[in-house]
mmCIF file of C-alpha atoms in Angstrom:
data_model
loop_
_atom_site.group_PDB
_atom_site.id
_atom_site.type_symbol
_atom_site.label_atom_id
_atom_site.label_comp_id
_atom_site.label_asym_id
_atom_site.label_seq_id
_atom_site.Cartn_x
_atom_site.Cartn_y
_atom_site.Cartn_z
ATOM 1 C CA MET A 274 91.960 92.003 110.885
ATOM 2 C CA THR A 275 95.482 93.375 110.833
ATOM 3 C CA THR A 276 97.920 91.848 108.335
ATOM 4 C CA TYR A 277 101.357 91.039 109.770
ATOM 5 C CA GLY A 278 104.213 91.207 107.297
ATOM 6 C CA PHE A 279 107.936 90.542 107.064
ATOM 7 C CA HIS A 280 110.328 93.462 106.584
ATOM 8 C CA SER A 281 113.171 92.686 104.184
ATOM 9 C CA SER A 282 116.223 94.670 105.296
ATOM 10 C CA HIS A 283 118.590 94.984 102.334
ATOM 11 C CA GLU A 284 121.135 96.990 104.274
ATOM 12 C CA GLN A 285 121.741 94.044 106.614
ATOM 13 C CA ILE A 286 121.259 90.838 104.645
ATOM 14 C CA HIS A 287 122.671 89.540 101.346
ATOM 15 C CA PRO A 288 119.866 89.508 98.751
ATOM 16 C CA ALA A 289 120.151 85.757 98.142
ATOM 17 C CA GLU A 290 119.765 85.079 101.860
ATOM 18 C CA LEU A 291 116.985 87.645 102.074
ATOM 19 C CA LEU A 292 115.066 85.806 99.355
ATOM 20 C CA LYS A 293 115.344 82.595 101.379
ATOM 21 C CA ALA A 294 114.153 84.475 104.454
ATOM 22 C CA VAL A 295 111.048 85.941 102.857
ATOM 23 C CA THR A 296 109.997 82.584 101.385
ATOM 24 C CA ARG A 297 110.494 81.051 104.841
ATOM 25 C CA ALA A 298 108.414 83.875 106.342
ATOM 26 C CA GLU A 299 105.549 83.123 103.954
ATOM 27 C CA GLN A 300 105.667 79.449 104.950
ATOM 28 C CA ALA A 301 105.674 80.459 108.632
ATOM 29 C CA GLY A 302 102.454 82.449 108.236
ATOM 30 C CA PHE A 303 103.486 86.030 107.525
ATOM 31 C CA GLY A 304 100.841 87.553 105.271
ATOM 32 C CA ALA A 305 102.778 90.270 103.430
ATOM 33 C CA ALA A 306 106.255 91.746 102.988
ATOM 34 C CA MET A 307 107.976 95.054 102.457
ATOM 35 C CA SER A 308 111.463 96.041 101.418
ATOM 36 C CA SER A 309 113.926 98.783 102.248
ATOM 37 C CA ASP A 310 115.651 100.558 99.339
ATOM 38 C CA HIS A 311 119.146 101.740 100.281
ATOM 39 C CA PHE A 312 122.359 102.438 98.424
ATOM 40 C CA SER A 313 124.320 102.356 101.685
ATOM 41 C CA PRO A 314 123.830 100.593 105.011
ATOM 42 C CA TRP A 315 123.496 102.557 108.258
ATOM 43 C CA SER A 316 126.668 100.956 109.641
ATOM 44 C CA GLU A 317 129.699 99.066 108.374
ATOM 45 C CA ARG A 318 128.610 96.257 110.721
ATOM 46 C CA GLN A 319 125.423 95.814 108.695
ATOM 47 C CA GLY A 320 127.577 95.355 105.636
ATOM 48 C CA GLN A 321 125.088 94.922 102.754
ATOM 49 C CA SER A 322 122.934 96.995 100.421
ATOM 50 C CA GLY A 323 121.515 95.071 97.486
ATOM 51 C CA PHE A 324 119.401 96.737 94.798
ATOM 52 C CA ALA A 325 115.816 96.456 95.992
ATOM 53 C CA TRP A 326 114.153 96.661 92.574
ATOM 54 C CA SER A 327 116.058 93.674 91.158
ATOM 55 C CA TRP A 328 115.253 91.705 94.285
ATOM 56 C CA LEU A 329 111.562 92.608 94.300
ATOM 57 C CA GLY A 330 110.961 90.920 90.950
ATOM 58 C CA ALA A 331 112.529 87.723 92.263
ATOM 59 C CA ALA A 332 110.652 87.903 95.580
ATOM 60 C CA LEU A 333 107.275 88.493 93.949
ATOM 61 C CA GLN A 334 107.898 85.519 91.655
ATOM 62 C CA ALA A 335 109.096 83.273 94.497
ATOM 63 C CA THR A 336 106.134 83.966 96.795
ATOM 64 C CA GLU A 337 102.462 84.835 96.640
ATOM 65 C CA LEU A 338 102.800 87.676 99.138
ATOM 66 C CA PRO A 339 101.873 91.301 98.476
ATOM 67 C CA PHE A 340 104.987 93.491 98.602
ATOM 68 C CA GLY A 341 105.847 97.118 99.135
ATOM 69 C CA VAL A 342 109.000 99.191 99.006
ATOM 70 C CA VAL A 343 109.993 102.509 100.561
ATOM 71 C CA ASN A 344 111.593 104.711 97.909
ATOM 72 C CA ALA A 345 112.886 108.277 97.591
ATOM 73 C CA PRO A 346 112.474 109.636 94.049
ATOM 74 C CA GLY A 347 114.037 112.907 92.974
ATOM 75 C CA GLN A 348 117.828 112.658 93.300
ATOM 76 C CA ARG A 349 119.270 109.142 93.091
ATOM 77 C CA TYR A 350 116.203 108.092 91.110
ATOM 78 C CA HIS A 351 114.507 110.065 88.353
ATOM 79 C CA PRO A 352 110.736 109.921 88.890
ATOM 80 C CA ALA A 353 110.114 108.598 85.363
ATOM 81 C CA ILE A 354 112.346 105.597 86.115
ATOM 82 C CA ILE A 355 110.469 104.951 89.368
ATOM 83 C CA ALA A 356 107.180 105.189 87.481
ATOM 84 C CA GLN A 357 108.499 102.586 85.033
ATOM 85 C CA ALA A 358 109.677 100.302 87.863
ATOM 86 C CA ILE A 359 106.333 100.574 89.690
ATOM 87 C CA GLY A 360 104.404 100.113 86.454
ATOM 88 C CA THR A 361 106.334 97.012 85.405
ATOM 89 C CA LEU A 362 105.975 95.239 88.768
ATOM 90 C CA GLY A 363 102.315 96.253 88.864
ATOM 91 C CA ALA A 364 101.748 94.827 85.389
ATOM 92 C CA MET A 365 103.548 91.558 86.158
ATOM 93 C CA PHE A 366 101.990 91.037 89.594
ATOM 94 C CA PRO A 367 98.571 92.748 89.576
ATOM 95 C CA GLY A 368 97.304 93.880 92.950
ATOM 96 C CA ARG A 369 100.405 92.721 94.819
ATOM 97 C CA PHE A 370 102.694 95.746 94.813
ATOM 98 C CA TRP A 371 102.744 99.190 96.418
ATOM 99 C CA ALA A 372 105.386 101.879 96.809
ATOM 100 C CA ALA A 373 105.846 104.249 99.732
ATOM 101 C CA LEU A 374 107.475 107.520 98.733
ATOM 102 C CA GLY A 375 109.592 109.684 101.010
ATOM 103 C CA SER A 376 112.066 112.549 100.792
ATOM 104 C CA GLY A 377 115.127 110.375 101.419
ATOM 105 C CA GLU A 378 118.397 110.482 103.331
ATOM 106 C CA ALA A 379 121.772 111.887 102.339
ATOM 107 C CA SER A 380 123.433 108.515 103.016
ATOM 108 C CA ASN A 381 121.739 107.172 99.889
ATOM 109 C CA GLU A 382 121.386 110.291 97.760
ATOM 110 C CA HIS A 383 124.816 111.965 98.075
ATOM 111 C CA ILE A 384 126.262 109.503 95.539
ATOM 112 C CA THR A 385 124.981 111.648 92.635
ATOM 113 C CA GLY A 386 127.318 114.465 93.685
ATOM 114 C CA ASP A 387 124.404 116.872 93.641
ATOM 115 C CA ARG A 388 123.794 119.200 96.571
ATOM 116 C CA TRP A 389 121.637 117.693 99.337
ATOM 117 C CA PRO A 390 118.686 120.107 99.535
ATOM 118 C CA ARG A 391 117.076 121.595 102.620
ATOM 119 C CA LYS A 392 114.111 119.668 104.008
ATOM 120 C CA GLU A 393 111.482 122.006 102.570
ATOM 121 C CA LEU A 394 113.016 121.646 99.112
ATOM 122 C CA ARG A 395 113.122 117.860 99.442
ATOM 123 C CA MET A 396 109.437 117.844 100.348
ATOM 124 C CA ALA A 397 108.580 120.070 97.381
ATOM 125 C CA ARG A 398 110.675 117.865 95.095
ATOM 126 C CA LEU A 399 108.915 114.756 96.369
ATOM 127 C CA ARG A 400 105.528 116.346 95.702
ATOM 128 C CA GLU A 401 106.560 117.046 92.109
ATOM 129 C CA CYS A 402 107.783 113.452 91.741
ATOM 130 C CA VAL A 403 104.472 112.092 93.021
ATOM 131 C CA GLY A 404 102.616 114.111 90.391
ATOM 132 C CA VAL A 405 104.909 112.845 87.627
ATOM 133 C CA ILE A 406 104.625 109.210 88.728
ATOM 134 C CA ARG A 407 100.833 109.345 89.076
ATOM 135 C CA ALA A 408 100.393 110.927 85.665
ATOM 136 C CA MET A 409 102.649 108.381 83.987
ATOM 137 C CA LEU A 410 100.903 105.450 85.679
ATOM 138 C CA ALA A 411 97.639 106.910 84.362
ATOM 139 C CA GLY A 412 99.019 106.690 80.816
ATOM 140 C CA GLU A 413 99.849 110.339 80.253
ATOM 141 C CA GLU A 414 102.904 111.655 78.435
ATOM 142 C CA VAL A 415 104.609 113.914 80.953
ATOM 143 C CA SER A 416 106.822 116.944 80.546
ATOM 144 C CA HIS A 417 107.725 118.876 83.666
ATOM 145 C CA ASP A 418 110.135 121.690 84.522
ATOM 146 C CA GLY A 419 110.735 122.335 88.205
ATOM 147 C CA LEU A 420 112.869 120.810 90.934
ATOM 148 C CA VAL A 421 112.877 117.756 88.666
ATOM 149 C CA THR A 422 112.870 117.864 84.876
ATOM 150 C CA VAL A 423 110.921 115.442 82.698
ATOM 151 C CA ASP A 424 110.760 115.525 78.920
ATOM 152 C CA ARG A 425 107.956 113.687 77.087
ATOM 153 C CA ALA A 426 108.033 110.597 79.293
ATOM 154 C CA ARG A 427 105.410 107.919 78.711
ATOM 155 C CA LEU A 428 104.987 104.398 80.079
ATOM 156 C CA TRP A 429 104.467 101.850 77.351
ATOM 157 C CA THR A 430 103.958 99.009 79.824
ATOM 158 C CA ARG A 431 101.698 99.695 82.775
ATOM 159 C CA PRO A 432 99.108 97.877 84.899
ATOM 160 C CA ASP A 433 95.360 98.146 84.438
ATOM 161 C CA VAL A 434 95.084 99.406 88.025
ATOM 162 C CA PRO A 435 97.979 101.617 89.199
ATOM 163 C CA PRO A 436 99.717 100.411 92.377
ATOM 164 C CA LYS A 437 99.067 102.505 95.453
ATOM 165 C CA LEU A 438 101.477 105.320 96.274
ATOM 166 C CA VAL A 439 101.826 105.471 100.045
ATOM 167 C CA GLY A 440 103.187 108.347 102.106
ATOM 168 C CA ALA A 441 106.177 107.623 104.357
ATOM 169 C CA ALA A 442 106.087 109.787 107.498
ATOM 170 C CA VAL A 443 107.669 109.860 110.943
ATOM 171 C CA SER A 444 106.414 113.229 112.215
ATOM 172 C CA VAL A 445 102.885 114.495 112.762
ATOM 173 C CA GLU A 446 103.538 117.333 110.320
ATOM 174 C CA THR A 447 104.663 115.033 107.522
ATOM 175 C CA ALA A 448 101.745 112.659 108.125
ATOM 176 C CA ARG A 449 99.333 115.585 107.768
ATOM 177 C CA TRP A 450 101.074 116.655 104.539
ATOM 178 C CA CYS A 451 100.948 113.114 103.133
ATOM 179 C CA ALA A 452 97.156 113.174 103.453
ATOM 180 C CA GLU A 453 97.108 115.630 100.524
ATOM 181 C CA TRP A 454 98.370 113.081 98.011
ATOM 182 C CA ALA A 455 98.898 109.569 99.421
ATOM 183 C CA ASP A 456 96.868 106.377 99.026
ATOM 184 C CA GLY A 457 97.906 105.294 102.535
ATOM 185 C CA LEU A 458 100.424 105.955 105.291
ATOM 186 C CA ILE A 459 103.446 104.089 106.640
ATOM 187 C CA THR A 460 105.452 105.039 109.715
ATOM 188 C CA VAL A 461 107.870 103.409 112.183
ATOM 189 C CA ASN A 462 107.367 102.288 115.764
ATOM 190 C CA GLY A 463 107.549 104.777 118.604
ATOM 191 C CA SER A 464 105.581 105.420 121.745
ATOM 192 C CA LEU A 465 101.875 104.616 121.592
ATOM 193 C CA GLU A 466 101.115 108.286 122.168
ATOM 194 C CA LYS A 467 103.314 109.394 119.262
ATOM 195 C CA LEU A 468 101.891 106.765 116.927
ATOM 196 C CA ARG A 469 98.341 107.756 117.872
ATOM 197 C CA GLU A 470 99.180 111.371 117.010
ATOM 198 C CA VAL A 471 100.729 110.433 113.653
ATOM 199 C CA VAL A 472 97.785 108.287 112.559
ATOM 200 C CA GLY A 473 95.329 110.862 113.885
ATOM 201 C CA ALA A 474 96.995 113.690 111.966
ATOM 202 C CA TYR A 475 96.792 111.703 108.747
ATOM 203 C CA ARG A 476 93.136 110.760 109.224
ATOM 204 C CA ASP A 477 92.063 114.208 110.478
ATOM 205 C CA ALA A 478 93.590 115.780 107.368
ATOM 206 C CA GLY A 479 91.498 113.495 105.157
ATOM 207 C CA GLY A 480 94.096 110.785 104.627
ATOM 208 C CA LYS A 481 92.676 107.711 102.928
ATOM 209 C CA GLY A 482 93.723 104.095 102.539
ATOM 210 C CA LYS A 483 95.508 101.812 104.975
ATOM 211 C CA ALA A 484 97.787 102.846 107.805
ATOM 212 C CA ALA A 485 100.900 100.657 108.029
ATOM 213 C CA LEU A 486 103.618 100.385 110.654
ATOM 214 C CA GLN A 487 107.169 99.075 110.506
ATOM 215 C CA VAL A 488 108.225 97.647 113.880
ATOM 216 C CA HIS A 489 111.900 97.258 114.764
ATOM 217 C CA LEU A 490 112.391 94.368 117.196
ATOM 218 C CA SER A 491 115.076 92.068 118.512
ATOM 219 C CA TRP A 492 114.414 88.558 119.779
ATOM 220 C CA ALA A 493 116.745 85.794 120.949
ATOM 221 C CA GLU A 494 116.679 82.896 123.407
ATOM 222 C CA ASN A 495 117.611 85.233 126.274
ATOM 223 C CA ASP A 496 117.363 88.966 126.931
ATOM 224 C CA GLU A 497 121.130 89.498 126.975
ATOM 225 C CA GLU A 498 121.536 88.069 123.483
ATOM 226 C CA ALA A 499 118.534 89.988 122.157
ATOM 227 C CA MET A 500 119.999 93.215 123.516
ATOM 228 C CA ALA A 501 123.470 92.437 122.129
ATOM 229 C CA ILE A 502 121.988 91.890 118.655
ATOM 230 C CA ALA A 503 120.046 95.146 118.776
ATOM 231 C CA HIS A 504 123.017 97.141 120.059
ATOM 232 C CA ASP A 505 125.377 95.709 117.441
ATOM 233 C CA GLN A 506 123.081 96.143 114.456
ATOM 234 C CA TRP A 507 120.848 99.101 115.240
ATOM 235 C CA ARG A 508 122.711 101.589 117.437
ATOM 236 C CA SER A 509 123.446 103.718 114.376
ATOM 237 C CA ASN A 510 119.671 104.133 113.903
ATOM 238 C CA VAL A 511 118.709 105.808 117.176
ATOM 239 C CA PHE A 512 119.122 109.407 116.005
ATOM 240 C CA SER A 513 116.240 111.740 115.317
ATOM 241 C CA PRO A 514 116.202 114.010 112.265
ATOM 242 C CA PRO A 515 118.086 115.940 111.044
ATOM 243 C CA VAL A 516 121.014 113.661 111.985
ATOM 244 C CA SER A 517 119.461 110.618 110.304
ATOM 245 C CA TRP A 518 118.689 112.670 107.192
ATOM 246 C CA ASP A 519 121.994 114.457 106.798
ATOM 247 C CA LEU A 520 124.874 112.085 107.623
ATOM 248 C CA GLU A 521 126.401 110.840 104.389
ATOM 249 C CA THR A 522 128.283 107.596 105.030
ATOM 250 C CA ALA A 523 128.154 104.414 107.091
ATOM 251 C CA GLU A 524 131.502 105.422 108.599
ATOM 252 C CA LEU A 525 130.002 108.701 109.862
ATOM 253 C CA PHE A 526 127.069 106.847 111.397
ATOM 254 C CA ASP A 527 129.481 104.497 113.157
ATOM 255 C CA VAL A 528 131.552 107.339 114.595
ATOM 256 C CA THR A 529 128.450 109.249 115.673
ATOM 257 C CA SER A 530 126.914 106.179 117.348
ATOM 258 C CA ALA A 531 130.077 104.938 119.089
ATOM 259 C CA GLY A 532 128.824 106.055 122.508
ATOM 260 C CA VAL A 533 125.216 104.894 122.143
ATOM 261 C CA SER A 534 124.182 102.677 125.051
ATOM 262 C CA PRO A 535 122.004 99.556 124.966
ATOM 263 C CA SER A 536 119.293 101.447 126.867
ATOM 264 C CA GLN A 537 119.189 104.073 124.111
ATOM 265 C CA VAL A 538 118.748 101.326 121.506
ATOM 266 C CA ALA A 539 115.881 99.874 123.540
ATOM 267 C CA GLU A 540 114.039 103.160 123.066
ATOM 268 C CA VAL A 541 113.705 102.498 119.316
ATOM 269 C CA VAL A 542 113.812 98.679 119.169
ATOM 270 C CA ASN A 543 111.432 96.316 120.991
ATOM 271 C CA VAL A 544 113.946 94.041 122.754
ATOM 272 C CA SER A 545 112.889 90.887 124.590
ATOM 273 C CA SER A 546 113.288 87.121 124.634
ATOM 274 C CA ASP A 547 109.639 86.826 125.724
ATOM 275 C CA LEU A 548 107.480 85.986 122.707
ATOM 276 C CA GLY A 549 104.316 86.789 124.653
ATOM 277 C CA TRP A 550 105.692 90.258 125.384
ATOM 278 C CA HIS A 551 106.276 90.846 121.669
ATOM 279 C CA ALA A 552 102.748 89.670 120.853
ATOM 280 C CA ALA A 553 101.286 92.072 123.419
ATOM 281 C CA ARG A 554 103.198 95.013 121.925
ATOM 282 C CA LEU A 555 102.036 94.143 118.410
ATOM 283 C CA ASN A 556 98.431 93.902 119.552
ATOM 284 C CA GLU A 557 98.746 97.368 121.094
ATOM 285 C CA TYR A 558 99.886 98.739 117.749
ATOM 286 C CA ALA A 559 96.962 97.065 115.973
ATOM 287 C CA GLU A 560 94.545 98.685 118.429
ATOM 288 C CA LEU A 561 95.785 102.100 117.274
ATOM 289 C CA GLY A 562 94.284 101.404 113.853
ATOM 290 C CA PHE A 563 97.217 100.023 111.870
ATOM 291 C CA GLU A 564 95.847 97.635 109.251
ATOM 292 C CA GLU A 565 99.305 96.379 108.235
ATOM 293 C CA ILE A 566 102.254 95.827 110.597
ATOM 294 C CA TYR A 567 105.651 94.822 109.216
ATOM 295 C CA LEU A 568 108.020 93.091 111.636
ATOM 296 C CA HIS A 569 111.727 93.837 111.333
ATOM 297 C CA HIS A 570 113.992 91.668 113.464
ATOM 298 C CA VAL A 571 117.151 93.751 113.444
ATOM 299 C CA GLY A 572 119.467 90.741 113.585
ATOM 300 C CA GLN A 573 121.196 89.439 110.476
ATOM 301 C CA GLU A 574 120.219 85.824 111.240
ATOM 302 C CA GLN A 575 116.523 85.530 110.433
ATOM 303 C CA SER A 576 115.610 81.825 110.480
ATOM 304 C CA ALA A 577 115.159 81.249 114.224
ATOM 305 C CA TYR A 578 113.181 84.483 114.560
ATOM 306 C CA ILE A 579 110.881 83.598 111.645
ATOM 307 C CA ASP A 580 110.211 80.125 113.019
ATOM 308 C CA ALA A 581 109.599 81.328 116.572
ATOM 309 C CA PHE A 582 107.290 84.175 115.591
ATOM 310 C CA GLY A 583 105.447 81.985 113.104
ATOM 311 C CA ALA A 584 104.814 79.321 115.729
ATOM 312 C CA LYS A 585 104.283 81.396 118.880
ATOM 313 C CA VAL A 586 103.594 85.077 118.064
ATOM 314 C CA LEU A 587 101.457 85.238 114.919
ATOM 315 C CA PRO A 588 98.772 82.941 116.437
ATOM 316 C CA GLN A 589 98.406 85.406 119.353
ATOM 317 C CA LEU A 590 97.810 88.437 117.150
ATOM 318 C CA ARG A 591 94.471 90.014 116.446
#
């Protein structure tokens, strides 16, 4: 059976309101949750960006849900600090926390003032960070000199069983690379053909663990409102790499996306007022082999969506 979770979008929703939303989602029948981890939103219209790691401790305490977070160690975050954060949450909430690791975006990482590396260097840096984090979660004292530097770092508080480190991938190539080191895979919604290729590349390369999917969707009482919500909140997120990797500020995303049409947004967001239509799409994703699917309603108002999907969509899902 596929687990259907609630995506907690820090770049759109104040953390206090987001905590209310995830507790409401648990009550409505969502079986898990995951969190974004941004320093900056994708648009000034989104207007938030709380610190995910502070929030995760509160959310894990306030619910009984398993939680994950997508994180980019290596520039904004030193890998030893991420190992400590993962280890502490894993020790406090055994078996309920995982972290997906990716190479990041300039919009979050440029704040250090360091040069934003080329993609191949970011991938190599991430691979070094994964090795550091795994070794520290295993109880080793780590020193490392490379694209990241670590000096005699050791975790004094860590869980008996290390949380899973999941690979975050959008492309077939990255999914295949993640199979070398990851305990699972997470990607974002696209065409069924593209998703089949991404999951297949991970599995064919020996990738283990669960495959998870984050689904961007927009629902309202009528199609026009659902489309207006998606276009307002998510038109800055329609761009393929390298644009999405390399733009540095919310203002730049807003300028770049000024001419994006509603039909372009509908290519990356499932937009409909029909709850049965949404259920059918989610079942199609599950049939591709995704064991966990995290639903992200791209609107800033979450309550009506949570209630409607809890009552009418989750019961239709396989």
